RNA sequence: GAGCCCGUAGCUCAGCAGGUAGAGCACCGGCCUUUUAAGCCGGGUGUCCUGGGUUCGAAUCCCAGCGGGCUCACCA
């Protein structure tokens, strides 16, 4: 079938050329995009349309209804469709032959004509001239079920975008979300920067990295797991408000909330602390929700998430509040290493607390919630609380049961940082692959003085999930990582058919 | 990494107590000058994911592999 289709289409290309058209055109100067036509003329009554309202538009043939000496088609462009009407006595003979005999669903054409309304009232272009712009060689997905097969949707996202209008909307919203965040940060004096993706020492998070190699320097490099340590070097250099929106790479499992490469907004603001960033986060998230959806209240998987009223509670309060059954643990028990070791497997009291939090609380945090004050053991780059040195000034934001942000007052004491790094090295020596490495170059930067600073990372993909009501991270990443397809075999097929066709003189 | 589920035409899917591979759309030929899931007449175009096995006979049953999905683990 596929081979037969290809043969037909290649044969048609030859016929298209014989009529004096180019099967793959160069340029088409249009007067309106299809969305612009709808915006300008969507409400225009028939009396305001007619031969005087001339337009040139282009798009992909989405449906086609041919009658003997006339026909209708819908062109698709910019996610919207517009009908065209082609009559034998309104176009040249070669144009009508092209329309009637050589046009396939999916071909890209341009038309010149005037706007009118059909007897059912549909806005339509009455075509007077028809240009051919690109031939499709393969069958398009079916027109009303769309493309359902998840694997094909991810592997051939272009088909997904053509066939499923909702998908296009998700990625347009994604773009709007990122633009909104940029706009808001710029308005507050933040400067966008780009720091290395390839790093000799990876840091800023606890994760396993991807390794690559630079040949000329004969140097192993890591794809970054976070930009944190570079962004803070910039704060040392006097860039008091910096941010970066870019990819991080973590060599971990894949799930509906994890892709090996994912997009993170990370920003640093000097002279504030985590309380300041809590306030900033609330403003950013509420405005981003408004810019993406028109409202700070968004529907996510049947829940109404309100980004204008973000609750704040400490990690320990959250454990107590969400503890299943009773009696709930007391504040004293959460401070008791023996009680903690009886209720968790982690090897330190702080790690046990985090473990309990993740077990009893994380997936219950549906409404946007700030969780603050984390144990020092799990936060080697965060500043300790003045009155409670076993905890650090750190918060995370949860929504829809997912972690979407992580922030803290930055540890800016190089002597304390050295001790934290060394504690991490010990964990590493005990086999914790995700413990931080010593980064002396960063330590040196700190020795020149990092001002009091707070920094935050927001997982863009997860935020987009929340604001587009997407259940899987793969639905908000255009090309999620998949195993490669074994063999497509298209090149050989095309070569054979071209040779076959060359052997047949027209 | 483990468990469960799925893989049939270009697309969406049926067929699976083992007995000649099906439907709609798409596609091919014909008719049709306001159609719109256009319509009417005629045509099935396939590595039933791959490789083994059981059987007289496998899309169907068994085993292995490949690809995907979900759950769990991992993701401080």
PDB file of C-alpha atoms in Angstrom, chain A residues 162-384:
ATOM      1  CA  UNK A 162      -1.483  18.478  11.997  1.00  0.00           C
ATOM      2  CA  UNK A 163      -4.103  15.980  13.095  1.00  0.00           C
ATOM      3  CA  UNK A 164      -4.796  17.058  16.677  1.00  0.00           C
ATOM      4  CA  UNK A 165      -5.568  20.753  17.152  1.00  0.00           C
ATOM      5  CA  UNK A 166      -5.388  20.440  20.960  1.00  0.00           C
ATOM      6  CA  UNK A 167      -1.767  19.432  20.734  1.00  0.00           C
ATOM      7  CA  UNK A 168      -0.906  22.557  18.823  1.00  0.00           C
ATOM      8  CA  UNK A 169      -2.667  24.573  21.542  1.00  0.00           C
ATOM      9  CA  UNK A 170      -0.588  22.963  24.285  1.00  0.00           C
ATOM     10  CA  UNK A 171       2.661  23.977  22.651  1.00  0.00           C
ATOM     11  CA  UNK A 172       1.447  27.479  21.897  1.00  0.00           C
ATOM     12  CA  UNK A 173       0.539  27.789  25.578  1.00  0.00           C
ATOM     13  CA  UNK A 174       3.956  26.473  26.508  1.00  0.00           C
ATOM     14  CA  UNK A 175       5.513  29.268  24.485  1.00  0.00           C
ATOM     15  CA  UNK A 176       3.230  31.813  26.143  1.00  0.00           C
ATOM     16  CA  UNK A 177       4.146  30.530  29.605  1.00  0.00           C
ATOM     17  CA  UNK A 178       7.853  30.904  28.974  1.00  0.00           C
ATOM     18  CA  UNK A 179       7.361  34.332  27.407  1.00  0.00           C
ATOM     19  CA  UNK A 180       5.307  35.394  30.422  1.00  0.00           C
ATOM     20  CA  UNK A 181       8.015  34.319  32.861  1.00  0.00           C
ATOM     21  CA  UNK A 182      10.691  36.122  30.830  1.00  0.00           C
ATOM     22  CA  UNK A 183       8.572  39.269  30.708  1.00  0.00           C
ATOM     23  CA  UNK A 184       7.937  39.235  34.447  1.00  0.00           C
ATOM     24  CA  UNK A 185      11.576  38.631  35.333  1.00  0.00           C
ATOM     25  CA  UNK A 186      12.817  41.292  32.917  1.00  0.00           C
ATOM     26  CA  UNK A 187      10.342  43.725  34.467  1.00  0.00           C
ATOM     27  CA  UNK A 188      11.992  43.089  37.832  1.00  0.00           C
ATOM     28  CA  UNK A 189      15.476  43.730  36.543  1.00  0.00           C
ATOM     29  CA  UNK A 190      16.604  40.152  36.009  1.00  0.00           C
ATOM     30  CA  UNK A 191      19.134  39.529  33.243  1.00  0.00           C
ATOM     31  CA  UNK A 192      18.931  36.373  31.152  1.00  0.00           C
ATOM     32  CA  UNK A 193      22.207  34.499  30.807  1.00  0.00           C
ATOM     33  CA  UNK A 194      23.447  31.216  29.375  1.00  0.00           C
ATOM     34  CA  UNK A 195      25.873  29.080  31.330  1.00  0.00           C
ATOM     35  CA  UNK A 196      27.610  25.837  30.345  1.00  0.00           C
ATOM     36  CA  UNK A 197      25.640  22.749  29.470  1.00  0.00           C
ATOM     37  CA  UNK A 198      28.884  20.779  29.365  1.00  0.00           C
ATOM     38  CA  UNK A 199      30.586  20.900  32.724  1.00  0.00           C
ATOM     39  CA  UNK A 200      33.813  19.302  34.023  1.00  0.00           C
ATOM     40  CA  UNK A 201      32.220  18.926  37.470  1.00  0.00           C
ATOM     41  CA  UNK A 202      28.485  18.577  37.814  1.00  0.00           C
ATOM     42  CA  UNK A 203      26.623  20.062  40.736  1.00  0.00           C
ATOM     43  CA  UNK A 204      23.653  22.002  41.967  1.00  0.00           C
ATOM     44  CA  UNK A 205      21.421  18.987  42.392  1.00  0.00           C
ATOM     45  CA  UNK A 206      21.528  15.359  43.414  1.00  0.00           C
ATOM     46  CA  UNK A 207      21.275  13.251  40.290  1.00  0.00           C
ATOM     47  CA  UNK A 208      23.260  10.964  38.061  1.00  0.00           C
ATOM     48  CA  UNK A 209      24.688  12.724  35.006  1.00  0.00           C
ATOM     49  CA  UNK A 210      25.204  11.958  31.341  1.00  0.00           C
ATOM     50  CA  UNK A 211      28.854  11.812  30.355  1.00  0.00           C
ATOM     51  CA  UNK A 212      30.324  13.006  27.088  1.00  0.00           C
ATOM     52  CA  UNK A 213      33.804  13.556  25.745  1.00  0.00           C
ATOM     53  CA  UNK A 214      35.613  16.413  24.064  1.00  0.00           C
ATOM     54  CA  UNK A 215      38.148  14.998  21.621  1.00  0.00           C
ATOM     55  CA  UNK A 216      40.535  17.908  21.117  1.00  0.00           C
ATOM     56  CA  UNK A 217      40.948  18.442  24.847  1.00  0.00           C
ATOM     57  CA  UNK A 218      40.663  14.706  25.545  1.00  0.00           C
ATOM     58  CA  UNK A 219      38.306  15.640  28.335  1.00  0.00           C
ATOM     59  CA  UNK A 220      35.312  13.929  29.834  1.00  0.00           C
ATOM     60  CA  UNK A 221      32.486  16.361  30.431  1.00  0.00           C
ATOM     61  CA  UNK A 222      29.092  16.053  32.077  1.00  0.00           C
ATOM     62  CA  UNK A 223      25.854  17.376  30.688  1.00  0.00           C
ATOM     63  CA  UNK A 224      24.693  19.645  33.423  1.00  0.00           C
ATOM     64  CA  UNK A 225      22.201  18.448  36.010  1.00  0.00           C
ATOM     65  CA  UNK A 226      21.658  22.101  37.050  1.00  0.00           C
ATOM     66  CA  UNK A 227      23.099  25.544  36.258  1.00  0.00           C
ATOM     67  CA  UNK A 228      23.167  26.610  39.908  1.00  0.00           C
ATOM     68  CA  UNK A 229      26.875  26.858  40.616  1.00  0.00           C
ATOM     69  CA  UNK A 230      27.537  28.891  37.462  1.00  0.00           C
ATOM     70  CA  UNK A 231      24.668  31.278  38.108  1.00  0.00           C
ATOM     71  CA  UNK A 232      25.956  31.934  41.619  1.00  0.00           C
ATOM     72  CA  UNK A 233      29.428  32.663  40.205  1.00  0.00           C
ATOM     73  CA  UNK A 234      27.693  35.397  38.214  1.00  0.00           C
ATOM     74  CA  UNK A 235      26.146  36.803  41.377  1.00  0.00           C
ATOM     75  CA  UNK A 236      29.661  36.923  42.858  1.00  0.00           C
ATOM     76  CA  UNK A 237      30.573  38.875  39.716  1.00  0.00           C
ATOM     77  CA  UNK A 238      27.979  41.501  40.497  1.00  0.00           C
ATOM     78  CA  UNK A 239      25.063  40.281  38.382  1.00  0.00           C
ATOM     79  CA  UNK A 240      22.607  40.700  41.221  1.00  0.00           C
ATOM     80  CA  UNK A 241      19.574  39.379  39.392  1.00  0.00           C
ATOM     81  CA  UNK A 242      20.175  36.646  36.818  1.00  0.00           C
ATOM     82  CA  UNK A 243      18.088  33.899  35.335  1.00  0.00           C
ATOM     83  CA  UNK A 244      18.425  31.128  32.826  1.00  0.00           C
ATOM     84  CA  UNK A 245      15.751  29.105  31.060  1.00  0.00           C
ATOM     85  CA  UNK A 246      17.358  26.056  29.593  1.00  0.00           C
ATOM     86  CA  UNK A 247      17.717  22.326  29.583  1.00  0.00           C
ATOM     87  CA  UNK A 248      19.012  20.150  32.406  1.00  0.00           C
ATOM     88  CA  UNK A 249      19.944  16.515  31.889  1.00  0.00           C
ATOM     89  CA  UNK A 250      19.520  13.821  34.485  1.00  0.00           C
ATOM     90  CA  UNK A 251      20.377  10.194  33.875  1.00  0.00           C
ATOM     91  CA  UNK A 252      17.410   8.775  35.765  1.00  0.00           C
ATOM     92  CA  UNK A 253      14.256   6.872  35.041  1.00  0.00           C
ATOM     93  CA  UNK A 254      11.582   8.059  32.643  1.00  0.00           C
ATOM     94  CA  UNK A 255       8.025   8.531  33.891  1.00  0.00           C
ATOM     95  CA  UNK A 256       4.967  10.664  33.358  1.00  0.00           C
ATOM     96  CA  UNK A 257       6.768  13.348  35.376  1.00  0.00           C
ATOM     97  CA  UNK A 258      10.376  12.796  34.255  1.00  0.00           C
ATOM     98  CA  UNK A 259      12.145  13.211  30.946  1.00  0.00           C
ATOM     99  CA  UNK A 260      15.947  12.831  30.844  1.00  0.00           C
ATOM    100  CA  UNK A 261      16.237  16.335  29.422  1.00  0.00           C
ATOM    101  CA  UNK A 262      13.895  18.892  30.852  1.00  0.00           C
ATOM    102  CA  UNK A 263      13.585  22.635  30.983  1.00  0.00           C
ATOM    103  CA  UNK A 264      14.300  24.595  34.115  1.00  0.00           C
ATOM    104  CA  UNK A 265      13.937  28.233  34.936  1.00  0.00           C
ATOM    105  CA  UNK A 266      16.546  29.089  37.508  1.00  0.00           C
ATOM    106  CA  UNK A 267      16.913  32.576  38.959  1.00  0.00           C
ATOM    107  CA  UNK A 268      19.014  34.251  41.633  1.00  0.00           C
ATOM    108  CA  UNK A 269      18.341  37.478  43.458  1.00  0.00           C
ATOM    109  CA  UNK A 270      20.978  39.062  45.646  1.00  0.00           C
ATOM    110  CA  UNK A 271      20.156  40.681  48.997  1.00  0.00           C
ATOM    111  CA  UNK A 272      16.970  38.717  49.616  1.00  0.00           C
ATOM    112  CA  UNK A 273      16.237  35.405  51.280  1.00  0.00           C
ATOM    113  CA  UNK A 274      13.850  32.525  50.822  1.00  0.00           C
ATOM    114  CA  UNK A 275      10.960  34.506  52.278  1.00  0.00           C
ATOM    115  CA  UNK A 276      11.495  37.092  49.561  1.00  0.00           C
ATOM    116  CA  UNK A 277      11.428  34.383  46.919  1.00  0.00           C
ATOM    117  CA  UNK A 278       8.224  32.912  48.337  1.00  0.00           C
ATOM    118  CA  UNK A 279       6.534  36.226  47.681  1.00  0.00           C
ATOM    119  CA  UNK A 280       8.104  36.533  44.241  1.00  0.00           C
ATOM    120  CA  UNK A 281       7.106  32.948  43.376  1.00  0.00           C
ATOM    121  CA  UNK A 282       3.498  33.604  44.262  1.00  0.00           C
ATOM    122  CA  UNK A 283       3.414  36.661  42.024  1.00  0.00           C
ATOM    123  CA  UNK A 284       5.153  34.859  39.160  1.00  0.00           C
ATOM    124  CA  UNK A 285       2.932  31.793  39.263  1.00  0.00           C
ATOM    125  CA  UNK A 286      -0.329  33.698  39.522  1.00  0.00           C
ATOM    126  CA  UNK A 287       0.546  35.995  36.626  1.00  0.00           C
ATOM    127  CA  UNK A 288       1.828  33.104  34.500  1.00  0.00           C
ATOM    128  CA  UNK A 289      -1.415  31.215  35.057  1.00  0.00           C
ATOM    129  CA  UNK A 290      -3.344  34.305  34.003  1.00  0.00           C
ATOM    130  CA  UNK A 291      -1.198  34.820  30.905  1.00  0.00           C
ATOM    131  CA  UNK A 292      -1.562  31.162  29.918  1.00  0.00           C
ATOM    132  CA  UNK A 293      -5.217  30.538  30.699  1.00  0.00           C
ATOM    133  CA  UNK A 294      -6.823  33.885  31.451  1.00  0.00           C
ATOM    134  CA  UNK A 295      -7.306  33.069  35.120  1.00  0.00           C
ATOM    135  CA  UNK A 296      -5.222  32.242  38.186  1.00  0.00           C
ATOM    136  CA  UNK A 297      -7.575  29.317  38.782  1.00  0.00           C
ATOM    137  CA  UNK A 298      -6.874  26.455  36.412  1.00  0.00           C
ATOM    138  CA  UNK A 299      -8.403  23.033  35.966  1.00  0.00           C
ATOM    139  CA  UNK A 300      -5.968  20.177  36.382  1.00  0.00           C
ATOM    140  CA  UNK A 301      -7.186  16.579  36.183  1.00  0.00           C
ATOM    141  CA  UNK A 302     -10.551  17.480  37.664  1.00  0.00           C
ATOM    142  CA  UNK A 303      -9.166  19.801  40.353  1.00  0.00           C
ATOM    143  CA  UNK A 304      -9.397  23.584  40.453  1.00  0.00           C
ATOM    144  CA  UNK A 305      -5.904  24.813  41.270  1.00  0.00           C
ATOM    145  CA  UNK A 306      -5.788  28.367  42.571  1.00  0.00           C
ATOM    146  CA  UNK A 307      -2.429  30.003  41.939  1.00  0.00           C
ATOM    147  CA  UNK A 308      -3.540  33.257  43.512  1.00  0.00           C
ATOM    148  CA  UNK A 309      -3.745  31.791  46.993  1.00  0.00           C
ATOM    149  CA  UNK A 310      -0.726  29.621  47.651  1.00  0.00           C
ATOM    150  CA  UNK A 311      -0.683  28.054  51.084  1.00  0.00           C
ATOM    151  CA  UNK A 312       2.548  27.926  53.081  1.00  0.00           C
ATOM    152  CA  UNK A 313       3.405  25.307  55.674  1.00  0.00           C
ATOM    153  CA  UNK A 314       6.613  23.872  56.995  1.00  0.00           C
ATOM    154  CA  UNK A 315       7.821  20.396  56.072  1.00  0.00           C
ATOM    155  CA  UNK A 316       7.208  19.200  59.623  1.00  0.00           C
ATOM    156  CA  UNK A 317       3.734  20.744  59.778  1.00  0.00           C
ATOM    157  CA  UNK A 318       2.919  19.047  56.497  1.00  0.00           C
ATOM    158  CA  UNK A 319       3.951  15.632  57.776  1.00  0.00           C
ATOM    159  CA  UNK A 320       1.781  16.058  60.849  1.00  0.00           C
ATOM    160  CA  UNK A 321      -1.202  17.424  58.926  1.00  0.00           C
ATOM    161  CA  UNK A 322      -1.203  14.733  56.254  1.00  0.00           C
ATOM    162  CA  UNK A 323      -0.231  11.847  58.526  1.00  0.00           C
ATOM    163  CA  UNK A 324      -2.594   8.991  57.714  1.00  0.00           C
ATOM    164  CA  UNK A 325      -4.679   7.858  60.681  1.00  0.00           C
ATOM    165  CA  UNK A 326      -3.994   8.693  64.274  1.00  0.00           C
ATOM    166  CA  UNK A 327      -2.265   9.361  66.523  1.00  0.00           C
ATOM    167  CA  UNK A 328      -0.418  11.828  64.394  1.00  0.00           C
ATOM    168  CA  UNK A 329       3.245  12.332  65.247  1.00  0.00           C
ATOM    169  CA  UNK A 330       4.094  15.171  67.588  1.00  0.00           C
ATOM    170  CA  UNK A 331       6.561  17.944  66.988  1.00  0.00           C
ATOM    171  CA  UNK A 332       8.830  16.304  69.594  1.00  0.00           C
ATOM    172  CA  UNK A 333       8.718  12.945  67.836  1.00  0.00           C
ATOM    173  CA  UNK A 334       9.738  14.556  64.551  1.00  0.00           C
ATOM    174  CA  UNK A 335      12.784  15.916  66.380  1.00  0.00           C
ATOM    175  CA  UNK A 336      13.635  12.545  67.955  1.00  0.00           C
ATOM    176  CA  UNK A 337      16.229  10.534  65.980  1.00  0.00           C
ATOM    177  CA  UNK A 338      15.019   7.273  67.535  1.00  0.00           C
ATOM    178  CA  UNK A 339      11.397   7.860  66.595  1.00  0.00           C
ATOM    179  CA  UNK A 340      12.464   8.835  63.072  1.00  0.00           C
ATOM    180  CA  UNK A 341      14.616   5.748  62.599  1.00  0.00           C
ATOM    181  CA  UNK A 342      11.636   3.612  63.598  1.00  0.00           C
ATOM    182  CA  UNK A 343       9.433   5.203  60.965  1.00  0.00           C
ATOM    183  CA  UNK A 344      11.839   5.580  58.051  1.00  0.00           C
ATOM    184  CA  UNK A 345      14.727   3.752  56.468  1.00  0.00           C
ATOM    185  CA  UNK A 346      16.975   6.741  55.793  1.00  0.00           C
ATOM    186  CA  UNK A 347      20.297   6.860  57.632  1.00  0.00           C
ATOM    187  CA  UNK A 348      20.047  10.355  59.146  1.00  0.00           C
ATOM    188  CA  UNK A 349      17.224  12.132  60.967  1.00  0.00           C
ATOM    189  CA  UNK A 350      17.008  14.786  58.283  1.00  0.00           C
ATOM    190  CA  UNK A 351      16.855  12.309  55.424  1.00  0.00           C
ATOM    191  CA  UNK A 352      14.219  10.401  57.406  1.00  0.00           C
ATOM    192  CA  UNK A 353      12.085  13.508  57.690  1.00  0.00           C
ATOM    193  CA  UNK A 354      12.247  14.069  53.941  1.00  0.00           C
ATOM    194  CA  UNK A 355      11.418  10.421  53.374  1.00  0.00           C
ATOM    195  CA  UNK A 356       8.356  10.704  55.608  1.00  0.00           C
ATOM    196  CA  UNK A 357       7.290  13.873  53.857  1.00  0.00           C
ATOM    197  CA  UNK A 358       7.496  12.248  50.451  1.00  0.00           C
ATOM    198  CA  UNK A 359       5.657   9.186  51.656  1.00  0.00           C
ATOM    199  CA  UNK A 360       2.747  10.798  53.440  1.00  0.00           C
ATOM    200  CA  UNK A 361       2.430  14.201  51.863  1.00  0.00           C
ATOM    201  CA  UNK A 362       3.846  14.798  48.406  1.00  0.00           C
ATOM    202  CA  UNK A 363       1.093  13.352  46.228  1.00  0.00           C
ATOM    203  CA  UNK A 364      -1.614  14.905  48.408  1.00  0.00           C
ATOM    204  CA  UNK A 365      -0.461  18.434  47.706  1.00  0.00           C
ATOM    205  CA  UNK A 366      -2.906  19.153  44.920  1.00  0.00           C
ATOM    206  CA  UNK A 367      -3.502  22.836  45.611  1.00  0.00           C
ATOM    207  CA  UNK A 368      -0.377  24.948  45.038  1.00  0.00           C
ATOM    208  CA  UNK A 369       1.499  24.801  48.327  1.00  0.00           C
ATOM    209  CA  UNK A 370       4.821  26.087  49.602  1.00  0.00           C
ATOM    210  CA  UNK A 371       6.617  23.649  51.878  1.00  0.00           C
ATOM    211  CA  UNK A 372       9.490  25.228  53.804  1.00  0.00           C
ATOM    212  CA  UNK A 373      12.369  24.485  56.175  1.00  0.00           C
ATOM    213  CA  UNK A 374      14.216  21.386  55.033  1.00  0.00           C
ATOM    214  CA  UNK A 375      16.846  19.373  56.909  1.00  0.00           C
ATOM    215  CA  UNK A 376      20.398  20.482  56.341  1.00  0.00           C
ATOM    216  CA  UNK A 377      21.657  17.021  55.338  1.00  0.00           C
ATOM    217  CA  UNK A 378      19.669  17.031  52.128  1.00  0.00           C
ATOM    218  CA  UNK A 379      20.505  20.608  51.185  1.00  0.00           C
ATOM    219  CA  UNK A 380      24.269  21.075  50.872  1.00  0.00           C
ATOM    220  CA  UNK A 381      24.061  24.444  49.100  1.00  0.00           C
ATOM    221  CA  UNK A 382      21.406  26.104  51.268  1.00  0.00           C
ATOM    222  CA  UNK A 383      21.895  28.435  54.190  1.00  0.00           C
ATOM    223  CA  UNK A 384      21.065  27.216  57.682  1.00  0.00           C
TER     224      UNK A 384
END
